[in-house]
PDB file of C-alpha atoms and ligand atoms in Angstrom:
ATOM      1  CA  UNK C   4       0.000   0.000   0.000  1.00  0.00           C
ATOM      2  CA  UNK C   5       1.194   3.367  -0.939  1.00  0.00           C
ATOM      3  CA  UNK C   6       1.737   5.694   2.077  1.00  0.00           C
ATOM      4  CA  UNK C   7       0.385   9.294   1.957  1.00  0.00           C
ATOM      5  CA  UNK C   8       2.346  12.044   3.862  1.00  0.00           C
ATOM      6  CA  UNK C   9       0.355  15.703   4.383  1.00  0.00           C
ATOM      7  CA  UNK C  10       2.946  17.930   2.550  1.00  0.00           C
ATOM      8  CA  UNK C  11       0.280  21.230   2.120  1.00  0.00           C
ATOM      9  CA  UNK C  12      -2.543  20.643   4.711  1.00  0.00           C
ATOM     10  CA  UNK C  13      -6.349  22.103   3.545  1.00  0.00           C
ATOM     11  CA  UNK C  14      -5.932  25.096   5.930  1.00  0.00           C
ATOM     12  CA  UNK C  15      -2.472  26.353   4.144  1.00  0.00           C
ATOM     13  CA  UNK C  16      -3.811  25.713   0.630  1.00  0.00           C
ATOM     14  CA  UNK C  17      -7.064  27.839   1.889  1.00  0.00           C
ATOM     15  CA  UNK C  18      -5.329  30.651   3.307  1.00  0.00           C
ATOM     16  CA  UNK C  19      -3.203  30.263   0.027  1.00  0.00           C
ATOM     17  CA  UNK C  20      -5.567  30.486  -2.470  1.00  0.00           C
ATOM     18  CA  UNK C  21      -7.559  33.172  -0.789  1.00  0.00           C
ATOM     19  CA  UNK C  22      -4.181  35.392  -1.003  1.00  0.00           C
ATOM     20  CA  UNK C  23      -3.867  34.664  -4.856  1.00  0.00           C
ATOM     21  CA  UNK C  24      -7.689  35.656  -5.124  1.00  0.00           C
ATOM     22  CA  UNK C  25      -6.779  38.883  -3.671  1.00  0.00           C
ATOM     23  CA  UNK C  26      -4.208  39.230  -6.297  1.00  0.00           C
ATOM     24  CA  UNK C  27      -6.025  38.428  -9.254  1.00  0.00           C
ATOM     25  CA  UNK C  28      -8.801  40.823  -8.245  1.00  0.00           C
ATOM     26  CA  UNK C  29      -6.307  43.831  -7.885  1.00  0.00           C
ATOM     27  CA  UNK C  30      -5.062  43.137 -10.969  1.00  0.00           C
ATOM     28  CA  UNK C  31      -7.874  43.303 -12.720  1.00  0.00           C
ATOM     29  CA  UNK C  32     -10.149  45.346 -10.928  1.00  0.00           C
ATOM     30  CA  UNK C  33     -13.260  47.092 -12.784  1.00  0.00           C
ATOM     31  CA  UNK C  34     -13.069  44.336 -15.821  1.00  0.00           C
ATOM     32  CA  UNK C  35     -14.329  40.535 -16.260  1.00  0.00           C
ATOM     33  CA  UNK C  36     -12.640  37.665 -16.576  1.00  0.00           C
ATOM     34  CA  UNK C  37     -12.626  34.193 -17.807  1.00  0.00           C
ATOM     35  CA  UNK C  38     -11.188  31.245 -15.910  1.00  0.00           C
ATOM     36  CA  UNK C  39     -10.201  28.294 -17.797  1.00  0.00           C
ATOM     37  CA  UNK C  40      -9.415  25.188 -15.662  1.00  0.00           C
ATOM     38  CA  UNK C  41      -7.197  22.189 -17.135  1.00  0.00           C
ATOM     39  CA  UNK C  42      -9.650  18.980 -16.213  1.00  0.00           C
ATOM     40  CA  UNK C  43      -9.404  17.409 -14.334  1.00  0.00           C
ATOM     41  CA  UNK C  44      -6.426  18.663 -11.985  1.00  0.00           C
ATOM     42  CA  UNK C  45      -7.632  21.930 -11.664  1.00  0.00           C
ATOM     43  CA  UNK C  46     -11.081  21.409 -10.984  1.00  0.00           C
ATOM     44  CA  UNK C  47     -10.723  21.839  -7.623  1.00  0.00           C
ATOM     45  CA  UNK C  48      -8.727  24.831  -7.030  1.00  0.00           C
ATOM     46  CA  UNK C  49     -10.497  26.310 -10.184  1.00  0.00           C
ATOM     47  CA  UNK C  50     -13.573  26.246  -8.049  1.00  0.00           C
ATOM     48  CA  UNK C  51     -11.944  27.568  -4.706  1.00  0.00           C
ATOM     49  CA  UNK C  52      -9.745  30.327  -6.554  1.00  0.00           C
ATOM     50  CA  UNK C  53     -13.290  31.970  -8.471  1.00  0.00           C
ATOM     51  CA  UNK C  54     -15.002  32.008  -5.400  1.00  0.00           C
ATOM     52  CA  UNK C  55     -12.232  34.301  -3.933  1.00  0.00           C
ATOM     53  CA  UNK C  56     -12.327  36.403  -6.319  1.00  0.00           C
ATOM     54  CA  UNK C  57     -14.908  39.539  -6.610  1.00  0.00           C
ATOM     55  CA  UNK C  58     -15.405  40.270  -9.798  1.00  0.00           C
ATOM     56  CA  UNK C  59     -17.181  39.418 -13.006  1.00  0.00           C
ATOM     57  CA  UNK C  60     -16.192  35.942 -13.734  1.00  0.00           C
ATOM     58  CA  UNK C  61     -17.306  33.084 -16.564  1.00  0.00           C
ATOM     59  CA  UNK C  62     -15.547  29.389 -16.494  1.00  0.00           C
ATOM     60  CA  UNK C  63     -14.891  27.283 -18.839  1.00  0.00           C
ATOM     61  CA  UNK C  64     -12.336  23.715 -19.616  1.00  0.00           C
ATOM     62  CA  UNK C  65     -10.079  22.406 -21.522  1.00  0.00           C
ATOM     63  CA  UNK C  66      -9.216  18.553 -21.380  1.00  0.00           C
ATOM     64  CA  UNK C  67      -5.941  17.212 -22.018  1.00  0.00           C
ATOM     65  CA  UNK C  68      -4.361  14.130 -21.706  1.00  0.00           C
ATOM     66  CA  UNK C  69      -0.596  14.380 -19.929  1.00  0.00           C
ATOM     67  CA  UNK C  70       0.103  11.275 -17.153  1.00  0.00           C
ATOM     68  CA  UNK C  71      -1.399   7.960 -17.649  1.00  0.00           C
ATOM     69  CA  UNK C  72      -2.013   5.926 -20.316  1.00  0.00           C
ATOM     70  CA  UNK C  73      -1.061   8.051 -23.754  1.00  0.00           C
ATOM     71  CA  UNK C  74      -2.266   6.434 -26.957  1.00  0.00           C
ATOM     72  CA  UNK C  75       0.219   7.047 -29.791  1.00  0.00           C
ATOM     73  CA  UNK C  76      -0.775   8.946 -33.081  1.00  0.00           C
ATOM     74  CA  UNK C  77      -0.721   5.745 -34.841  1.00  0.00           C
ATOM     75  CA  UNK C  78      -3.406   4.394 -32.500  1.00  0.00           C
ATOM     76  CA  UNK C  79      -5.875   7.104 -33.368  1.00  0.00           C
ATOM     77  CA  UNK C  80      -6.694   6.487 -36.878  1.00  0.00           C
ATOM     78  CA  UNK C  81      -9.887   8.723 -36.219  1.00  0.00           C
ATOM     79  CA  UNK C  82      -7.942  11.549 -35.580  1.00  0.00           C
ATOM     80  CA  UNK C  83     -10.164  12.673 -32.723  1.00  0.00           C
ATOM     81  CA  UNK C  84      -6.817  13.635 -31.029  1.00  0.00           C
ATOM     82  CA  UNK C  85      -4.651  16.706 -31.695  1.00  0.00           C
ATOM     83  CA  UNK C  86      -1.226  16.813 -30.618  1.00  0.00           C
ATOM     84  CA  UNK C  87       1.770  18.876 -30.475  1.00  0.00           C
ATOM     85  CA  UNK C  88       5.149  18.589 -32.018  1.00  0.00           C
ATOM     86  CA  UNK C  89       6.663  16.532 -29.495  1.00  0.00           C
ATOM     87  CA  UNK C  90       3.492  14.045 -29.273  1.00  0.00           C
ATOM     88  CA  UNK C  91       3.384  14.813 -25.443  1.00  0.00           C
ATOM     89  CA  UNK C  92       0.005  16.079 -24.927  1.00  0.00           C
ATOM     90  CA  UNK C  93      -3.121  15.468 -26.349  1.00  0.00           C
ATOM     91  CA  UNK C  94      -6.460  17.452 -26.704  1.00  0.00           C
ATOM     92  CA  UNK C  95      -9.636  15.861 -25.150  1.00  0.00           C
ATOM     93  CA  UNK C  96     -11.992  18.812 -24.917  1.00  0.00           C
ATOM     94  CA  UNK C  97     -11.537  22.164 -26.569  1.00  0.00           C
ATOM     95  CA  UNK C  98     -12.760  25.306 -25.296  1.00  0.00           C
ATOM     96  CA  UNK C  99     -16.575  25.968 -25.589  1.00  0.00           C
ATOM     97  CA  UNK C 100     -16.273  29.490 -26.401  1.00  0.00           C
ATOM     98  CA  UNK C 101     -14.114  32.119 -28.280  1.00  0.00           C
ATOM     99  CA  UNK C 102     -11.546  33.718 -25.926  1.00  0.00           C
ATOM    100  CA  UNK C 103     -11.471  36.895 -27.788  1.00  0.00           C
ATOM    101  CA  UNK C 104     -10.688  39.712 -26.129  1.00  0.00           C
ATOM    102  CA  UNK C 105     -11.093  38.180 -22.950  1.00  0.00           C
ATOM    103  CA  UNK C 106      -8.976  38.550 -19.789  1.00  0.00           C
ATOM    104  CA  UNK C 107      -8.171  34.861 -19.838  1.00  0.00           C
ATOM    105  CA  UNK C 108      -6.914  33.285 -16.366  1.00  0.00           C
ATOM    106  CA  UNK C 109      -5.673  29.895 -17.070  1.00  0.00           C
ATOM    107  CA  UNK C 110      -6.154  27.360 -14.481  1.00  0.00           C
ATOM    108  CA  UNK C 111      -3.767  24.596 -13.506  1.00  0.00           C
ATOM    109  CA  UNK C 112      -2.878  22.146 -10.343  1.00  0.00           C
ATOM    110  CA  UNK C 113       0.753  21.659 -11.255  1.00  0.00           C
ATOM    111  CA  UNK C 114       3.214  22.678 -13.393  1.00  0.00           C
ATOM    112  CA  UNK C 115       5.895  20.417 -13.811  1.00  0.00           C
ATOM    113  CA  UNK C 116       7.706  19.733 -16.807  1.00  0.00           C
ATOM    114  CA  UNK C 117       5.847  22.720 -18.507  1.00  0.00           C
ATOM    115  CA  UNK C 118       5.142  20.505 -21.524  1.00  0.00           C
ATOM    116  CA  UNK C 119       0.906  21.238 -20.625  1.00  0.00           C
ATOM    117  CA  UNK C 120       0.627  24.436 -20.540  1.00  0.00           C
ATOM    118  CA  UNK C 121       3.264  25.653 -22.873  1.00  0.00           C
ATOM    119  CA  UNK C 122       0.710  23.468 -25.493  1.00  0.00           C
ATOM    120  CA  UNK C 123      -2.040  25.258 -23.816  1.00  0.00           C
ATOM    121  CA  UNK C 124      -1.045  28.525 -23.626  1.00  0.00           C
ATOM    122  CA  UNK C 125      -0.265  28.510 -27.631  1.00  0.00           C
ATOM    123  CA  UNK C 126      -4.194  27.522 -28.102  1.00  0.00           C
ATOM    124  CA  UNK C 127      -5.013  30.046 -26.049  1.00  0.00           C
ATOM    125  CA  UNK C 128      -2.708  32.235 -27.537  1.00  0.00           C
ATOM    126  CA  UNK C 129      -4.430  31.720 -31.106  1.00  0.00           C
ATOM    127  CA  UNK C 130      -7.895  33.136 -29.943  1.00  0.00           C
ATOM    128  CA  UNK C 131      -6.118  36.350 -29.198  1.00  0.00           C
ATOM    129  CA  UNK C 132      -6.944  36.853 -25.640  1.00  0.00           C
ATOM    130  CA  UNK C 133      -7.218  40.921 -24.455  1.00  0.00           C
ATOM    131  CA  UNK C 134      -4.759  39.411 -21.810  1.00  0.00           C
ATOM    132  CA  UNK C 135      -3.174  35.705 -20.646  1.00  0.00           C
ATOM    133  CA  UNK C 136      -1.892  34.852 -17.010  1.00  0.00           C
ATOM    134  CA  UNK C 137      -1.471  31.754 -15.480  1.00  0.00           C
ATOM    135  CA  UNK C 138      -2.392  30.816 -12.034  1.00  0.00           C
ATOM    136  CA  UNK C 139      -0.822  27.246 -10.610  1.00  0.00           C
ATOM    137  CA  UNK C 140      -1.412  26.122  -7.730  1.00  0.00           C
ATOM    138  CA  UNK C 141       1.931  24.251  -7.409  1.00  0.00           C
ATOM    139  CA  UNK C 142       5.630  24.579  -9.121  1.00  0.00           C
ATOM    140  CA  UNK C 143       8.067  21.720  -9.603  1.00  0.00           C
ATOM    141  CA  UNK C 144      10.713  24.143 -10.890  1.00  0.00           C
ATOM    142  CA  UNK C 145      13.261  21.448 -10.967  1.00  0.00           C
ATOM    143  CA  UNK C 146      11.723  19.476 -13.371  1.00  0.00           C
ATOM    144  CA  UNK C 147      10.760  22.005 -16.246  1.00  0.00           C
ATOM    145  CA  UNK C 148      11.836  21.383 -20.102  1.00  0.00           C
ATOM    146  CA  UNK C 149       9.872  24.341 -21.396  1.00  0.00           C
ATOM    147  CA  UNK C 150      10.221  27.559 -20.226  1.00  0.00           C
ATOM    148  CA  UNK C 151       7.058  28.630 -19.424  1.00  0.00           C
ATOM    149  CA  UNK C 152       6.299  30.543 -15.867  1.00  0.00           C
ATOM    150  CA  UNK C 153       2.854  31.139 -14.080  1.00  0.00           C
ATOM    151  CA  UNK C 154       1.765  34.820 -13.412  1.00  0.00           C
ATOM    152  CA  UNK C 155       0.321  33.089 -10.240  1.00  0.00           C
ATOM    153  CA  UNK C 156       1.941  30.258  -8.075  1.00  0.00           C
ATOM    154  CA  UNK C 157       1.035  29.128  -5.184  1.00  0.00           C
ATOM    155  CA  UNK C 158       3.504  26.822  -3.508  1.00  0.00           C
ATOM    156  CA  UNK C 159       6.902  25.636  -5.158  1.00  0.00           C
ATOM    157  CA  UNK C 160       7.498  22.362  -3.754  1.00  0.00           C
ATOM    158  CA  UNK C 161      10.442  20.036  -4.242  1.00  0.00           C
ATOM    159  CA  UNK C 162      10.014  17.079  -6.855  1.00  0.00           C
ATOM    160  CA  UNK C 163       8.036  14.571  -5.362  1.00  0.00           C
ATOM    161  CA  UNK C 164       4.809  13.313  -6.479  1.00  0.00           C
ATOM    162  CA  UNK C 165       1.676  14.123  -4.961  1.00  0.00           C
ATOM    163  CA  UNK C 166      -1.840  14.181  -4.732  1.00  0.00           C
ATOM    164  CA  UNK C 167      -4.990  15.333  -3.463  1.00  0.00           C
ATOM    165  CA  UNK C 168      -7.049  18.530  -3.978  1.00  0.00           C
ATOM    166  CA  UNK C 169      -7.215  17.767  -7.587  1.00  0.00           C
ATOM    167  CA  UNK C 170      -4.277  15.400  -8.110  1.00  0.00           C
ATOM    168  CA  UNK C 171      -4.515  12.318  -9.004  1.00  0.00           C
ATOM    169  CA  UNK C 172      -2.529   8.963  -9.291  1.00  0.00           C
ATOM    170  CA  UNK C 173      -4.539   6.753 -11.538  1.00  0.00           C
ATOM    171  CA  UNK C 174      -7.395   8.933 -10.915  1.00  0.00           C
ATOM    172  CA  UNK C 175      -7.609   8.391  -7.781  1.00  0.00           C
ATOM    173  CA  UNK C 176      -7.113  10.489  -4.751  1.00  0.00           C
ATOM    174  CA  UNK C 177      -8.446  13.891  -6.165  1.00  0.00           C
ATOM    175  CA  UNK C 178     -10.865  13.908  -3.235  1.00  0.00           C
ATOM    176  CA  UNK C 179      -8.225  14.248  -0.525  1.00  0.00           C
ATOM    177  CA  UNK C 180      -8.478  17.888   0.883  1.00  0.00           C
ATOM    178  CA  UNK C 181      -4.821  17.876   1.629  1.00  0.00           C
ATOM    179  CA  UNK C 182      -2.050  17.699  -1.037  1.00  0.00           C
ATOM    180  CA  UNK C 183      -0.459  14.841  -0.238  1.00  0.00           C
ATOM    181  CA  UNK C 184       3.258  13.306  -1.077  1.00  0.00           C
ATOM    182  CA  UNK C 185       2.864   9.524  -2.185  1.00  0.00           C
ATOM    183  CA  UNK C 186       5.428   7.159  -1.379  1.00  0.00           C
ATOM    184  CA  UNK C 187       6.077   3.629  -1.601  1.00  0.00           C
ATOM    185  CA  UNK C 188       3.988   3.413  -4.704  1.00  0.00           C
TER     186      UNK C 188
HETATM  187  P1  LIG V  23       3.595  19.023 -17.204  1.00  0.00           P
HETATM  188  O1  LIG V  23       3.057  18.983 -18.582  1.00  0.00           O
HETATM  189  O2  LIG V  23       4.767  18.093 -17.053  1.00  0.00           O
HETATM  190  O3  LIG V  23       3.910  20.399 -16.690  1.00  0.00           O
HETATM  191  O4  LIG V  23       2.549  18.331 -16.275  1.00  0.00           O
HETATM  192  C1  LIG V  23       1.388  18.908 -15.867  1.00  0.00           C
HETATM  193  C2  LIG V  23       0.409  17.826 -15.530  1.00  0.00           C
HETATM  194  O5  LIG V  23       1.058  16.639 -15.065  1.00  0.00           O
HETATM  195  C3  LIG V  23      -0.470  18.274 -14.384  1.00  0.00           C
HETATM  196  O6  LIG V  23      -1.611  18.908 -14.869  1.00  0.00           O
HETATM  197  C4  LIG V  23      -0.789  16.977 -13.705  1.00  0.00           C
HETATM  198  O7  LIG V  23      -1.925  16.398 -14.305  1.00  0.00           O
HETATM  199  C5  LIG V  23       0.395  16.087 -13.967  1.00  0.00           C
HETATM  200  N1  LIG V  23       1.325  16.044 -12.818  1.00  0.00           N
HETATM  201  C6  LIG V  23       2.571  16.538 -12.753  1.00  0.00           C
HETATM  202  N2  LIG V  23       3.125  16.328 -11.553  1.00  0.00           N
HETATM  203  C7  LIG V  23       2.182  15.672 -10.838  1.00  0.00           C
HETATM  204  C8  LIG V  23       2.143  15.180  -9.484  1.00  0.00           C
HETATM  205  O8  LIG V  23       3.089  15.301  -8.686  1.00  0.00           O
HETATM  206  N3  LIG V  23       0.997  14.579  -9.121  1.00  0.00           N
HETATM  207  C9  LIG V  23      -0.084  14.433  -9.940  1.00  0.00           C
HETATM  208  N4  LIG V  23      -0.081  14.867 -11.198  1.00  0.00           N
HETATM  209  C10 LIG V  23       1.043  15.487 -11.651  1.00  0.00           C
END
């Protein structure tokens, strides 16, 4: 059995996320925004992080596929799946709406190798946003191969793999409140 050791407990990631709230609304006081969450990760702080902040706010999601199982190109005759130029991350739901113009706060649980949201960021990036941030609620710095940095972080923590609060391992654990380091796996 895997053991799970409390690295952020639900209390610091609260008082956390309520301070990048704060920040987000200052910077973008009098004008609406759009929060886009990465599903499923950031389904959970995407929902925390909007209700702390005051303004005029819409959601929507993009799906991607990064961990897990990865089906190669060849095994997607369909072609159903987009990918990028490296064939590390595919597309599983597109945006439902035209980012045009709009303040666009992209939503993510982790950034780790960077590989995501640098593919993310360039879709975005194509709709030609008024304005693009990032907000993640955790760095691995250490482990980046793209050099793409979050307008909004909230911890930087040291490479180890966790969960909870969004994070899964085999899609489980999302449902912990704490983030959690697994070990032992
Ligand atoms: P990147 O493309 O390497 O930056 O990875 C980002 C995605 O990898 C995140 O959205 C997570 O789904 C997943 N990921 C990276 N590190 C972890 C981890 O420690 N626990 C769970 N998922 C992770």
């Amino acid at each position: 059995m895997p053991d799970l050791k409390v690295l952020l407990s639900r209390e610091t990631i609260a008082k956390r996320v309520a301070e990048m709230g704060a920040e987000i609304a200052r910077d973008f006081r009098g004008q609406s925004i759009i929060f886009v969450g990465v599903l499923k990760g950031a389904a959970v702080f995407l929902s925390d992080l909007a209700r702390q902040v005051p303004l005029e706010a819409t959601f929507d999601f993009i799906g991607v596929s990064s961990y897990g199982d990865r089906p190669t190109a060849k095994e997607d005759p369909a072609g159903h799946a987009r990918w990028d130029s490296l064939g590390e991350v595919r597309l599983t739901k597109d945006m439902d709406q035209s980012l045009a113009d709009r303040n666009v706060i992209l939503v993510e649980d982790i950034l780790d190798t960077g590989l995501t949201l640098n593919y993310i960021s360039k879709l975005v990036e194509a709709h030609q946003p008024r304005s693009l941030r990032i907000a993640a609620l955790l760095d691995k710095p250490s482990r980046r191969k793209q050099p793409i940095q979050a307008h909004y972080i909230g911890f930087t923590i040291p490479d180890a793999f966790v969960v909870g609060y969004g994070l899964d391992y085999a899609e489980k654990y999302r449902n912990l409140p704490d983030i959690c380091v697994l070990e032992n796996l």
